[in-house]
Amino acid sequence: MKNPFTKLIHHYTYDMRLKTKLVISHIILVLLPTAVLSGFLYLRIYGIVMDDSIRSEQALSAQTVTSIESLVSHVGHASDTITGSMMVQDLFRVPRSEASTRDISTSKMNSLFHLVQSITDHSMIMDVKIYYDDSVYGDLMQYNKIGNALFNPVSSVSSSYWYGIFSTSQQSRLLCPELYLTPDETGKSGKLAYITRIPYTYEGGTVSDIENASAYVALYLSGPAFETVLRNDATVTDEAAFLVNERDVIVSASDMGLAGKYFIPRRDLEQRVGKEKTFSLVSYLDGSAYVAYFPIADTDWYMMSIIPALHIGDAGKALMTHFAMIYLLFTALALYTAFRLSGSIADRIIGVALQMETVRTGPPQPMDVADTGCDEIGVLSDTYNYMTEEIITLMDSQKKASDELRMAEFRALQAQINPHFLYNTLDMINWLSQTGQSEKVTEAVQILSRFYKLTLSRRELMNSIEKELEHVSLYVRLQNMRYDNCVAFVVDVPEELCEYTIPKLTFQPIVENAFLHGIMMKEEKKGSILLTGWPEGDDIVFIISDDGAGIPPETLDTLKDDVNAGTGSSASPRHTAFSGHIGIYNTNLRLKSLYGESYGLSITSTLGKGTEVTVRIPARHITSD
């Protein structure tokens, strides 16, 4: 017994289709080594892309830090401009003992308000306030202008967190998040603030201790300005960037929800993240992320940038997708080349083989090929087409001869009916003449003349259903003339069927059989014959029924056997009981000869009640016949 590998080699060598064999050979020799090499290169390039993605995010975060430092520098410069103004210096850079006695210049005060107005741009700096030591100074709020409450007593913000920080530290400047401000400040001025302390001076010009501050200059900042910069750093879903101060308070964030999710306390940064400005992979409860933190110059802030690990992986996946698309493109090109190379040989051979296989299910057909070529395969194809055309010609000749033979058989069977009916009719006219009924003889001759005109008017074998119904009606009239109107003949056929075709002399033999062997066999010699018809799918069905004597069961079985058996031109009734029904027999043979075994007559009968003959023919319109 061959092992599976040997079987596979044998199948590849002998059993596989030629074109498939050539394509597989191309894949094994070219595409497989290329796939192995591509996989190796992908693993190397994937690592490079991952590192490059992290460096790109690191560069973007550095740009974000620069933008934030630029905003802070702008605010610091604005604060220095206000604190360095002549009005502020003259009013607040004084010894405590002289503070309450300082003269206030109206022009300098106006200049200060104009300066504050020019600095307040409402895009970054929303508002400016000067909180003065109201325990020393008089009421400076009287200098405020409508819509610009610049001066406010420090006692109004003494409960704020930022005031507490200034009171307990030596800081001269403080960047305040929303948490540090009073509700009144956040509601009226801004969510963030840059506050500068102005201390009293001693007599010698030195700065006083931390507990003594003549005023605080507060610039209230726009939160969205920082948030916009941070959002520019967070460019993908679930990526976050946020600012945190030295007391672990979140100052601003691209997304507060994500900031809370990824927050790491300052004391744990070095342990979990490592050195600053470098992304490291950090594990969280719901996944991993690349995290880096960047200090903000001249502040106690640092920016944390978080990138989900999946995003960095997406860069690798994108590379893989592009790499795969390029590889598939080259693979498709290679396969196309393989098909083209093999097609010049295999396709034509396979085409001839498959075309020859069609002989199993039908007649041979020539190959529909515009150019078979001039090589050996082309000669084979041309020879096959020539052979096929010769076979088709012979088959067409045979079919034509068969059709002519079938029509000859049909006419022969029809010829058997015409003398049969004519004999009976002439016998009836002879009887009328013998009984001296000359008018009826004339009428009978006229009816017979019309009857045969319909039968012999043209040499065609077909008639319209309308004329065939007229034909059988004439026959019944002739018979009623002979038998004293003993039969009531009823026709119930839809008008739309009248334009379809039917072989001549289809109804008459069946009605004749019903008349002579049905009605006339009754004791009273009277009855009715009903002819109905209707469309049924692609066929037309007629039923001719009578209420005559019926057919005895044994005779009916014999009749059915002969109807079913007699389908050839040489067929003839095999039983003497059939001799009285020769018209039905011939009619059935004609229909089957013309239309096939699916069509013809079927007979049912009940002794003493009547007989029913069903005629089935295909529905063929006169215009398409």
Coordinates of C-alpha atoms in Angstrom, one line a residue:
M1 CA 0.0 0.0 0.0
K2 CA 1.3 3.4 -0.9
N3 CA 2.0 5.9 1.8
P4 CA 0.1 9.3 1.7
F5 CA 3.2 11.1 0.5
T6 CA 3.6 8.7 -2.5
K7 CA -0.1 9.0 -3.3
L8 CA 0.2 12.8 -3.2
I9 CA 3.2 12.7 -5.6
H10 CA 1.3 10.3 -7.9
H11 CA -1.8 12.6 -7.9
Y12 CA 0.3 15.6 -8.6
T13 CA 2.2 13.9 -11.4
Y14 CA -0.6 12.0 -13.2
D15 CA -4.0 12.9 -12.0
M16 CA -4.0 16.7 -11.4
R17 CA -5.3 19.0 -14.1
L18 CA -2.5 20.4 -16.2
K19 CA -3.2 24.1 -15.5
T20 CA -3.5 23.5 -11.8
K21 CA -0.2 21.5 -11.9
L22 CA 1.6 24.4 -13.6
V23 CA 0.3 27.0 -11.2
I24 CA 1.2 24.9 -8.1
S25 CA 4.7 24.4 -9.5
H26 CA 5.0 28.1 -9.9
I27 CA 3.8 28.7 -6.3
I28 CA 6.2 26.1 -4.9
L29 CA 9.2 27.4 -6.8
V30 CA 8.6 31.1 -6.5
L31 CA 5.9 32.2 -4.0
L32 CA 6.8 29.9 -1.1
P33 CA 10.4 31.1 -0.8
T34 CA 9.2 34.6 -1.2
A35 CA 6.7 34.1 1.6
V36 CA 9.3 32.8 4.0
L37 CA 11.7 35.7 3.3
S38 CA 8.8 38.2 3.6
G39 CA 7.9 36.8 7.0
F40 CA 11.4 37.2 8.3
L41 CA 11.7 40.8 7.0
Y42 CA 8.3 41.6 8.6
L43 CA 9.4 40.6 12.0
R44 CA 12.5 42.8 11.7
I45 CA 10.6 45.7 10.3
Y46 CA 7.8 45.4 12.9
G47 CA 10.2 46.1 15.7
I48 CA 11.6 49.1 13.9
V49 CA 8.1 50.5 13.3
M50 CA 7.2 50.1 17.0
D51 CA 10.3 52.0 18.1
D52 CA 9.6 54.7 15.5
S53 CA 6.0 55.0 16.6
I54 CA 7.2 55.6 20.2
R55 CA 9.8 58.1 19.1
S56 CA 7.1 60.0 17.1
E57 CA 4.8 60.1 20.1
Q58 CA 7.7 61.3 22.2
A59 CA 8.5 64.1 19.8
L60 CA 4.8 65.1 19.7
S61 CA 4.7 65.2 23.5
A62 CA 7.9 67.3 23.6
Q63 CA 6.2 69.8 21.2
T64 CA 3.1 69.9 23.5
V65 CA 5.4 70.6 26.5
T66 CA 7.0 73.5 24.5
S67 CA 3.5 74.9 23.7
I68 CA 2.5 74.7 27.4
E69 CA 5.8 76.4 28.4
S70 CA 5.1 79.1 25.8
L71 CA 1.7 79.7 27.3
V72 CA 3.1 79.9 30.9
S73 CA 5.9 82.2 29.7
H74 CA 3.4 84.5 28.1
V75 CA 1.3 84.6 31.3
G76 CA 4.5 85.2 33.4
H77 CA 5.6 88.0 31.1
A78 CA 2.1 89.6 31.5
S79 CA 2.3 89.3 35.3
D80 CA 5.8 90.8 35.3
T81 CA 4.5 93.7 33.2
I82 CA 1.8 94.5 35.7
T83 CA 3.9 94.1 38.8
G84 CA 6.6 96.2 37.2
S85 CA 4.3 99.0 36.3
M86 CA 5.0 102.4 37.9
M87 CA 1.6 102.5 39.6
V88 CA 2.1 99.0 41.2
Q89 CA 5.6 99.8 42.3
D90 CA 4.7 103.1 43.8
L91 CA 1.6 101.8 45.6
F92 CA 2.8 98.4 46.8
R93 CA 6.6 98.3 46.8
V94 CA 6.8 100.4 50.0
P95 CA 7.4 99.9 53.7
R96 CA 4.4 98.8 55.7
S97 CA 4.5 102.0 57.7
E98 CA 4.1 104.2 54.5
A99 CA 1.5 102.1 52.8
S100 CA -1.5 103.9 54.1
T101 CA -0.1 107.4 53.3
R102 CA 0.8 106.9 49.7
D103 CA -0.5 109.5 47.2
I104 CA -2.3 107.9 44.2
S105 CA -1.8 109.6 40.9
T106 CA -4.9 109.6 38.7
S107 CA -2.9 109.4 35.5
K108 CA -0.8 106.4 36.7
M109 CA -4.0 104.7 37.9
N110 CA -5.6 105.2 34.5
S111 CA -2.4 103.9 32.9
L112 CA -2.6 100.8 35.1
F113 CA -6.2 100.1 34.1
H114 CA -5.3 100.6 30.5
L115 CA -2.4 98.2 30.8
V116 CA -4.6 95.6 32.5
Q117 CA -7.2 96.0 29.8
S118 CA -4.7 95.4 27.0
I119 CA -3.3 92.3 28.8
T120 CA -6.8 90.8 29.3
D121 CA -7.4 89.2 25.9
H122 CA -10.1 86.8 27.0
S123 CA -8.6 84.0 25.0
M124 CA -5.7 83.2 27.4
I125 CA -5.9 85.8 30.2
M126 CA -9.5 86.1 31.2
D127 CA -9.3 88.5 34.1
V128 CA -6.8 90.4 36.3
K129 CA -7.2 91.1 40.0
I130 CA -5.0 92.9 42.6
Y131 CA -5.7 91.7 46.2
Y132 CA -4.4 94.4 48.5
D133 CA -3.7 94.2 52.3
D134 CA -6.9 95.9 53.5
S135 CA -5.6 95.8 57.1
V136 CA -3.1 98.5 56.1
Y137 CA -4.5 100.2 52.9
G138 CA -7.6 102.2 52.8
D139 CA -10.5 101.4 50.4
L140 CA -8.8 101.0 47.0
M141 CA -12.0 99.6 45.5
Q142 CA -13.1 103.2 45.1
Y143 CA -10.7 103.3 42.1
N144 CA -12.3 100.4 40.3
K145 CA -14.1 101.2 37.1
I146 CA -17.4 99.9 35.8
G147 CA -16.9 96.5 34.4
N148 CA -13.3 96.2 35.8
A149 CA -13.1 95.5 39.5
L150 CA -9.3 95.5 39.6
F151 CA -8.7 96.1 43.3
N152 CA -10.1 93.7 45.9
P153 CA -9.3 93.3 49.6
V154 CA -7.1 90.3 50.4
S155 CA -9.6 89.4 53.2
S156 CA -12.1 88.3 50.4
V157 CA -9.8 85.4 49.4
S158 CA -8.2 84.7 52.8
S159 CA -10.1 81.4 52.9
S160 CA -8.6 80.2 49.6
Y161 CA -6.1 77.4 49.3
W162 CA -3.6 79.6 47.4
Y163 CA -3.6 82.2 50.1
G164 CA -2.8 79.5 52.6
I165 CA 0.2 78.3 50.5
F166 CA 1.6 81.8 50.2
S167 CA 1.1 82.4 54.0
T168 CA 3.2 79.3 54.8
S169 CA 5.9 79.3 52.2
Q170 CA 8.5 81.6 50.6
Q171 CA 7.0 81.2 47.1
S172 CA 6.7 84.5 45.2
R173 CA 4.7 83.0 42.3
L174 CA 2.1 80.2 42.2
L175 CA 0.2 78.5 39.3
C176 CA -3.1 77.6 40.8
P177 CA -5.5 74.9 39.6
E178 CA -9.2 75.2 40.1
L179 CA -8.9 73.5 43.5
Y180 CA -6.8 76.4 44.9
L181 CA -9.4 79.1 44.0
T182 CA -12.5 80.2 45.8
P183 CA -15.9 79.5 44.2
D184 CA -16.3 83.2 43.6
E185 CA -13.0 83.3 41.7
T186 CA -13.8 80.3 39.5
G187 CA -17.3 81.5 38.9
K188 CA -16.4 85.1 37.9
S189 CA -12.8 85.1 36.8
G190 CA -11.4 81.8 35.6
K191 CA -10.6 78.2 36.3
L192 CA -6.8 78.7 36.6
A193 CA -4.7 81.5 38.0
Y194 CA -1.1 82.8 37.9
I195 CA -0.6 84.7 41.2
T196 CA 2.4 86.9 42.1
R197 CA 3.1 88.1 45.6
I198 CA 4.2 91.7 46.2
P199 CA 5.9 92.0 49.6
Y200 CA 6.4 95.1 51.7
T201 CA 9.9 96.5 51.8
Y202 CA 11.9 97.7 54.8
E203 CA 13.3 101.1 55.2
G204 CA 16.6 100.1 53.7
G205 CA 14.8 98.7 50.6
T206 CA 15.1 95.0 51.4
V207 CA 12.1 92.7 51.1
S208 CA 10.1 91.9 54.2
D209 CA 9.5 88.4 55.6
I210 CA 6.9 86.0 54.1
E211 CA 4.1 87.0 56.4
N212 CA 4.0 90.5 55.1
A213 CA 2.6 91.0 51.6
S214 CA 1.2 94.3 50.4
A215 CA -0.7 92.8 47.5
Y216 CA -1.2 89.7 45.2
V217 CA -1.5 90.2 41.4
A218 CA -3.7 87.4 40.1
L219 CA -4.0 86.6 36.4
Y220 CA -6.9 84.3 35.8
L221 CA -6.4 82.0 32.8
S222 CA -8.5 80.2 30.3
G223 CA -8.8 76.4 31.1
P224 CA -9.7 75.5 27.4
A225 CA -6.5 77.1 26.2
F226 CA -4.4 74.4 28.0
E227 CA -7.0 71.7 27.2
T228 CA -6.7 72.4 23.5
V229 CA -3.0 72.0 23.6
L230 CA -3.3 68.8 25.5
R231 CA -5.9 67.4 23.2
N232 CA -3.5 68.0 20.3
D233 CA -1.2 65.6 22.0
A234 CA -3.9 63.0 22.5
T235 CA -4.6 62.1 18.9
V236 CA -6.2 58.7 19.2
T237 CA -9.0 57.0 21.2
D238 CA -8.2 56.5 24.9
E239 CA -4.9 58.5 24.6
A240 CA -4.6 61.1 27.3
A241 CA -2.4 64.0 28.3
F242 CA -2.8 66.0 31.5
L243 CA -0.9 68.4 33.8
V244 CA -0.2 67.7 37.4
N245 CA 1.4 69.9 40.0
E246 CA 3.8 69.0 42.8
R247 CA 0.9 68.4 45.2
D248 CA -0.6 65.7 42.8
V249 CA -3.5 68.0 41.8
I250 CA -4.6 67.6 38.2
V251 CA -4.4 71.1 36.7
S252 CA -5.8 70.5 33.2
A253 CA -6.4 67.4 31.0
S254 CA -7.4 66.4 27.5
D255 CA -10.0 64.1 29.2
M256 CA -10.6 64.2 33.0
G257 CA -12.0 60.7 33.0
L258 CA -8.9 59.3 31.3
A259 CA -6.6 61.4 33.5
G260 CA -8.2 59.8 36.6
K261 CA -7.8 56.4 35.1
Y262 CA -4.1 56.7 34.2
F263 CA -3.0 59.0 37.1
I264 CA 0.2 58.0 38.9
P265 CA 1.3 59.8 42.1
R266 CA 4.5 61.8 41.8
R267 CA 6.3 59.7 44.3
D268 CA 5.7 56.6 42.2
L269 CA 6.7 58.0 38.8
E270 CA 10.3 57.0 38.9
Q271 CA 9.6 53.5 40.1
R272 CA 6.8 52.7 37.7
V273 CA 7.8 54.8 34.6
G274 CA 11.5 55.4 35.0
K275 CA 13.3 58.4 33.9
E276 CA 11.5 61.5 32.6
K277 CA 10.8 62.2 28.9
T278 CA 11.0 58.5 28.0
F279 CA 8.0 56.2 27.3
S280 CA 7.7 53.0 29.3
L281 CA 5.2 50.2 29.2
V282 CA 3.0 50.4 32.4
S283 CA 0.4 47.9 33.5
Y284 CA -3.0 49.1 34.6
L285 CA -6.0 47.1 35.8
D286 CA -7.7 47.1 32.4
G287 CA -4.6 46.9 30.2
S288 CA -1.2 48.3 29.4
A289 CA -0.2 51.7 28.2
Y290 CA 3.0 53.5 27.3
V291 CA 3.5 56.4 29.8
A292 CA 6.0 59.3 29.9
Y293 CA 6.2 62.4 32.1
F294 CA 7.7 65.7 31.1
P295 CA 8.5 68.6 33.6
I296 CA 7.2 72.0 32.6
A297 CA 10.0 74.7 33.0
D298 CA 9.5 77.5 35.5
T299 CA 6.5 75.7 37.2
D300 CA 5.9 72.9 39.6
W301 CA 3.9 71.2 36.9
Y302 CA 4.7 68.1 34.9
M303 CA 2.8 66.7 31.9
M304 CA 1.9 63.0 31.7
S305 CA 1.3 61.5 28.3
I306 CA -0.4 58.1 28.0
I307 CA -0.7 56.0 24.9
P308 CA -2.6 52.7 25.0
A309 CA -0.4 49.8 24.0
L310 CA -3.0 48.9 21.4
H311 CA -2.4 52.1 19.6
I312 CA 1.3 51.4 19.3
G313 CA 0.4 47.9 18.2
D314 CA -2.0 49.4 15.6
A315 CA 1.0 51.0 13.9
G316 CA 2.5 47.6 13.6
K317 CA -0.8 46.2 12.4
A318 CA -1.0 49.0 9.8
L319 CA 2.5 48.0 8.6
M320 CA 1.4 44.4 8.5
T321 CA -1.6 45.4 6.5
H322 CA 0.4 47.4 4.0
F323 CA 3.0 44.7 3.8
A324 CA 0.4 42.1 3.2
M325 CA -1.3 44.2 0.6
I326 CA 2.0 44.7 -1.3
Y327 CA 2.8 41.0 -1.0
L328 CA -0.7 40.0 -2.2
L329 CA -0.3 42.4 -5.1
F330 CA 3.0 40.7 -6.1
T331 CA 1.4 37.3 -5.5
A332 CA -1.5 38.2 -7.7
L333 CA 0.9 39.4 -10.4
A334 CA 2.9 36.1 -10.0
L335 CA -0.3 34.1 -10.2
Y336 CA -1.5 36.0 -13.2
T337 CA 1.8 35.4 -14.9
A338 CA 1.6 31.7 -14.1
F339 CA -2.0 31.5 -15.5
R340 CA -1.0 33.3 -18.6
L341 CA 2.0 31.1 -19.2
S342 CA 0.1 27.9 -18.5
G343 CA -3.0 29.1 -20.3
S344 CA -1.2 29.1 -23.7
I345 CA -0.9 25.4 -23.3
A346 CA -3.3 24.1 -20.7
D347 CA -6.4 26.1 -21.5
R348 CA -6.6 24.9 -25.1
I349 CA -6.0 21.3 -24.1
I350 CA -8.5 21.5 -21.3
G351 CA -11.0 23.2 -23.6
V352 CA -10.8 20.3 -26.1
A353 CA -11.0 17.7 -23.3
L354 CA -14.0 19.4 -21.6
Q355 CA -15.8 19.9 -25.0
M356 CA -15.3 16.2 -25.8
E357 CA -16.8 15.3 -22.4
T358 CA -20.1 17.1 -23.4
V359 CA -20.7 14.2 -25.8
R360 CA -21.7 12.2 -22.7
T361 CA -24.8 14.4 -22.2
G362 CA -25.7 15.6 -25.6
P363 CA -24.6 16.1 -29.2
P364 CA -21.1 17.4 -29.8
Q365 CA -20.6 21.1 -30.1
P366 CA -17.7 22.9 -31.8
M367 CA -15.4 25.0 -29.7
D368 CA -16.2 28.7 -29.8
V369 CA -12.6 30.0 -30.1
A370 CA -11.6 32.9 -32.3
D371 CA -7.9 31.9 -32.5
T372 CA -6.9 28.3 -31.9
G373 CA -3.3 29.0 -32.8
C374 CA -0.9 27.4 -35.3
D375 CA 0.9 25.0 -33.0
E376 CA 0.1 21.4 -32.4
I377 CA -2.7 22.2 -29.9
G378 CA -4.2 24.6 -32.5
V379 CA -4.2 21.7 -35.1
L380 CA -5.9 19.5 -32.5
S381 CA -8.6 22.1 -31.9
D382 CA -9.2 22.7 -35.6
T383 CA -9.4 19.0 -36.2
Y384 CA -11.9 18.6 -33.4
N385 CA -14.1 21.4 -34.7
Y386 CA -14.1 19.9 -38.2
M387 CA -15.0 16.5 -36.9
T388 CA -17.8 18.1 -34.8
E389 CA -19.3 19.9 -37.7
E390 CA -19.4 16.7 -39.8
I391 CA -21.1 14.9 -37.0
I392 CA -23.7 17.7 -36.5
T393 CA -24.4 17.6 -40.3
L394 CA -25.0 13.9 -40.1
M395 CA -27.2 14.2 -37.0
D396 CA -29.3 17.0 -38.7
S397 CA -29.8 14.8 -41.7
Q398 CA -30.9 11.9 -39.6
K399 CA -33.3 14.2 -37.6
K400 CA -34.8 15.5 -40.8
A401 CA -35.4 12.0 -42.1
S402 CA -36.9 11.0 -38.8
D403 CA -39.3 14.0 -38.8
E404 CA -40.3 13.2 -42.4
L405 CA -40.9 9.6 -41.4
R406 CA -43.0 10.6 -38.4
M407 CA -45.2 12.9 -40.6
A408 CA -45.7 10.2 -43.1
E409 CA -46.8 7.9 -40.3
F410 CA -49.2 10.6 -39.1
R411 CA -50.8 11.0 -42.5
A412 CA -51.1 7.3 -42.9
L413 CA -53.0 7.1 -39.6
Q414 CA -55.2 10.0 -40.6
A415 CA -55.9 8.4 -43.9
Q416 CA -57.3 5.4 -42.0
I417 CA -59.9 7.7 -40.3
N418 CA -61.2 9.5 -43.4
P419 CA -62.5 6.4 -45.2
H420 CA -64.0 5.1 -42.0
F421 CA -66.1 8.2 -41.4
L422 CA -67.0 8.6 -45.1
Y423 CA -68.4 5.1 -45.3
N424 CA -70.7 5.8 -42.3
T425 CA -71.8 9.1 -43.6
L426 CA -72.6 7.9 -47.2
D427 CA -74.5 5.0 -45.6
M428 CA -76.6 7.6 -43.7
I429 CA -77.3 9.7 -46.9
N430 CA -78.2 6.5 -48.8
W431 CA -80.7 5.7 -46.1
L432 CA -82.2 9.2 -46.3
S433 CA -82.5 8.8 -50.1
Q434 CA -84.1 5.4 -49.8
T435 CA -86.7 6.8 -47.3
G436 CA -87.5 9.7 -49.7
Q437 CA -86.2 12.5 -47.6
S438 CA -84.7 14.5 -50.4
E439 CA -84.5 17.8 -48.5
K440 CA -82.5 16.1 -45.8
V441 CA -80.4 14.5 -48.4
T442 CA -79.6 18.0 -49.8
E443 CA -78.9 19.3 -46.3
A444 CA -76.8 16.3 -45.5
V445 CA -74.7 16.7 -48.6
Q446 CA -74.2 20.4 -47.9
I447 CA -73.1 19.6 -44.3
L448 CA -70.9 16.8 -45.6
S449 CA -69.4 19.2 -48.1
R450 CA -68.6 21.8 -45.4
F451 CA -67.3 19.0 -43.2
Y452 CA -64.8 17.8 -45.8
K453 CA -63.9 21.3 -46.8
L454 CA -62.7 21.8 -43.2
T455 CA -60.9 18.5 -43.4
L456 CA -59.3 18.8 -46.8
S457 CA -59.1 22.6 -47.3
R458 CA -55.3 22.7 -47.0
R459 CA -52.7 20.0 -46.9
E460 CA -51.6 21.0 -43.4
L461 CA -52.2 18.4 -40.7
M462 CA -53.2 21.1 -38.1
N463 CA -56.3 23.1 -37.6
S464 CA -57.5 25.8 -35.2
I465 CA -59.5 24.6 -32.2
E466 CA -62.3 26.8 -33.4
K467 CA -62.5 25.0 -36.8
E468 CA -62.1 21.6 -35.2
L469 CA -65.1 22.4 -32.9
E470 CA -67.1 23.4 -36.0
H471 CA -66.0 20.2 -37.7
V472 CA -67.2 18.0 -34.9
S473 CA -70.5 19.9 -34.6
L474 CA -71.1 19.3 -38.3
Y475 CA -70.5 15.6 -37.7
V476 CA -73.1 15.5 -34.8
R477 CA -75.6 17.3 -37.0
L478 CA -75.2 14.6 -39.7
Q479 CA -75.6 11.8 -37.2
N480 CA -78.7 13.5 -35.6
M481 CA -80.2 13.7 -39.1
R482 CA -79.8 9.9 -39.3
Y483 CA -80.9 9.1 -35.8
D484 CA -83.7 11.6 -35.3
N485 CA -81.9 14.1 -33.1
C486 CA -81.1 11.5 -30.5
V487 CA -78.0 13.3 -29.1
A488 CA -77.8 16.6 -27.3
F489 CA -74.3 18.0 -28.1
V490 CA -72.9 20.7 -25.7
V491 CA -69.6 22.5 -26.2
D492 CA -68.0 24.4 -23.3
V493 CA -64.6 25.7 -24.4
P494 CA -63.2 29.2 -23.6
E495 CA -62.9 31.5 -26.5
E496 CA -59.3 32.2 -25.8
L497 CA -58.5 28.6 -26.7
C498 CA -59.9 28.9 -30.2
E499 CA -56.7 30.5 -31.5
Y500 CA -54.6 27.5 -30.5
T501 CA -53.9 24.5 -32.9
I502 CA -54.9 20.9 -32.8
P503 CA -54.5 18.0 -35.2
K504 CA -57.3 17.6 -37.7
L505 CA -59.9 15.0 -36.9
T506 CA -59.1 14.8 -33.2
F507 CA -62.6 15.3 -31.7
Q508 CA -64.7 13.6 -34.4
P509 CA -63.5 10.0 -33.9
I510 CA -64.0 10.3 -30.1
V511 CA -67.5 11.9 -30.5
E512 CA -68.3 9.2 -33.1
N513 CA -67.3 6.5 -30.6
A514 CA -69.5 8.2 -27.9
F515 CA -72.4 8.4 -30.3
L516 CA -72.3 4.8 -31.7
H517 CA -70.9 2.8 -28.8
G518 CA -72.4 4.9 -26.0
I519 CA -75.7 6.6 -26.8
M520 CA -76.9 4.2 -29.4
M521 CA -76.2 1.2 -27.1
K522 CA -78.8 2.5 -24.6
E523 CA -82.2 1.0 -24.7
E524 CA -83.9 4.4 -25.3
K525 CA -81.3 5.4 -27.9
K526 CA -81.0 9.0 -26.6
G527 CA -78.5 10.9 -24.5
S528 CA -76.0 13.8 -24.4
I529 CA -72.4 14.4 -25.2
L530 CA -70.4 17.2 -23.5
L531 CA -67.1 18.6 -24.8
T532 CA -65.2 20.8 -22.3
G533 CA -61.7 22.3 -22.4
W534 CA -59.4 24.5 -20.4
P535 CA -55.7 25.5 -20.2
E536 CA -53.5 23.7 -17.7
G537 CA -50.0 25.1 -17.4
D538 CA -48.3 24.7 -20.8
D539 CA -50.9 22.2 -22.0
I540 CA -54.6 22.2 -23.1
V541 CA -56.9 19.5 -21.7
F542 CA -60.3 18.5 -23.3
I543 CA -62.8 16.0 -21.8
I544 CA -65.4 14.4 -24.1
S545 CA -68.0 12.7 -21.9
D546 CA -71.3 10.9 -22.6
D547 CA -74.1 9.4 -20.6
G548 CA -74.3 6.3 -22.8
A549 CA -74.1 2.6 -22.0
G550 CA -70.5 2.7 -20.9
I551 CA -67.8 0.1 -21.5
P552 CA -67.7 -3.3 -19.7
P553 CA -64.7 -3.5 -17.3
E554 CA -63.0 -6.3 -19.3
T555 CA -63.4 -4.4 -22.5
L556 CA -62.2 -1.2 -20.9
D557 CA -59.0 -2.8 -19.6
T558 CA -58.3 -4.2 -23.0
L559 CA -58.9 -0.8 -24.6
K560 CA -56.6 0.9 -22.1
D561 CA -53.8 -1.7 -22.7
D562 CA -54.0 -1.2 -26.4
V563 CA -54.0 2.6 -26.1
N564 CA -50.9 2.5 -23.9
A565 CA -49.1 -0.1 -26.0
G566 CA -49.8 1.2 -29.5
T567 CA -47.3 3.9 -30.2
G568 CA -45.6 2.8 -33.4
S569 CA -46.5 3.1 -37.0
S570 CA -46.8 -0.7 -37.3
A571 CA -49.0 -0.9 -34.2
S572 CA -52.5 -2.3 -34.5
P573 CA -55.2 -3.4 -32.1
R574 CA -54.2 -6.7 -30.5
H575 CA -57.7 -7.7 -29.3
T576 CA -60.8 -8.3 -31.2
A577 CA -62.7 -6.3 -28.6
F578 CA -61.0 -3.2 -29.9
S579 CA -62.3 -3.3 -33.4
G580 CA -65.3 -1.1 -32.5
H581 CA -63.0 1.6 -31.3
I582 CA -60.5 1.9 -34.2
G583 CA -61.1 5.7 -34.3
I584 CA -59.9 6.3 -30.7
Y585 CA -57.0 4.0 -31.3
N586 CA -55.8 5.9 -34.4
T587 CA -56.4 9.3 -32.8
N588 CA -54.2 8.3 -29.8
L589 CA -51.5 7.1 -32.1
R590 CA -51.5 10.4 -34.1
L591 CA -51.3 12.5 -31.0
K592 CA -48.4 10.5 -29.5
S593 CA -46.6 10.4 -32.9
L594 CA -46.9 14.2 -33.2
Y595 CA -46.3 15.4 -29.6
G596 CA -44.7 12.5 -27.7
E597 CA -45.6 10.0 -25.1
S598 CA -46.7 12.7 -22.6
Y599 CA -49.7 13.5 -24.7
G600 CA -52.7 11.6 -26.1
L601 CA -55.8 10.0 -24.8
S602 CA -56.9 8.5 -21.5
I603 CA -60.2 6.7 -21.0
T604 CA -62.5 6.1 -18.0
S605 CA -65.9 4.5 -18.1
T606 CA -68.6 3.2 -15.8
L607 CA -71.0 0.5 -17.2
G608 CA -74.5 1.9 -17.5
K609 CA -73.4 5.5 -16.7
G610 CA -71.2 6.6 -19.5
T611 CA -67.7 7.1 -20.8
E612 CA -65.2 10.0 -20.4
V613 CA -62.2 10.5 -22.8
T614 CA -59.5 13.0 -21.8
V615 CA -57.4 14.6 -24.6
R616 CA -54.1 16.3 -23.6
I617 CA -52.1 18.4 -26.2
P618 CA -49.5 21.1 -25.8
A619 CA -50.7 24.7 -26.0
R620 CA -49.4 26.1 -29.3
H621 CA -50.8 29.3 -30.6
I622 CA -51.6 29.7 -34.3
T623 CA -49.1 32.6 -34.7
S624 CA -46.2 30.5 -33.2
D625 CA -47.1 27.2 -34.8

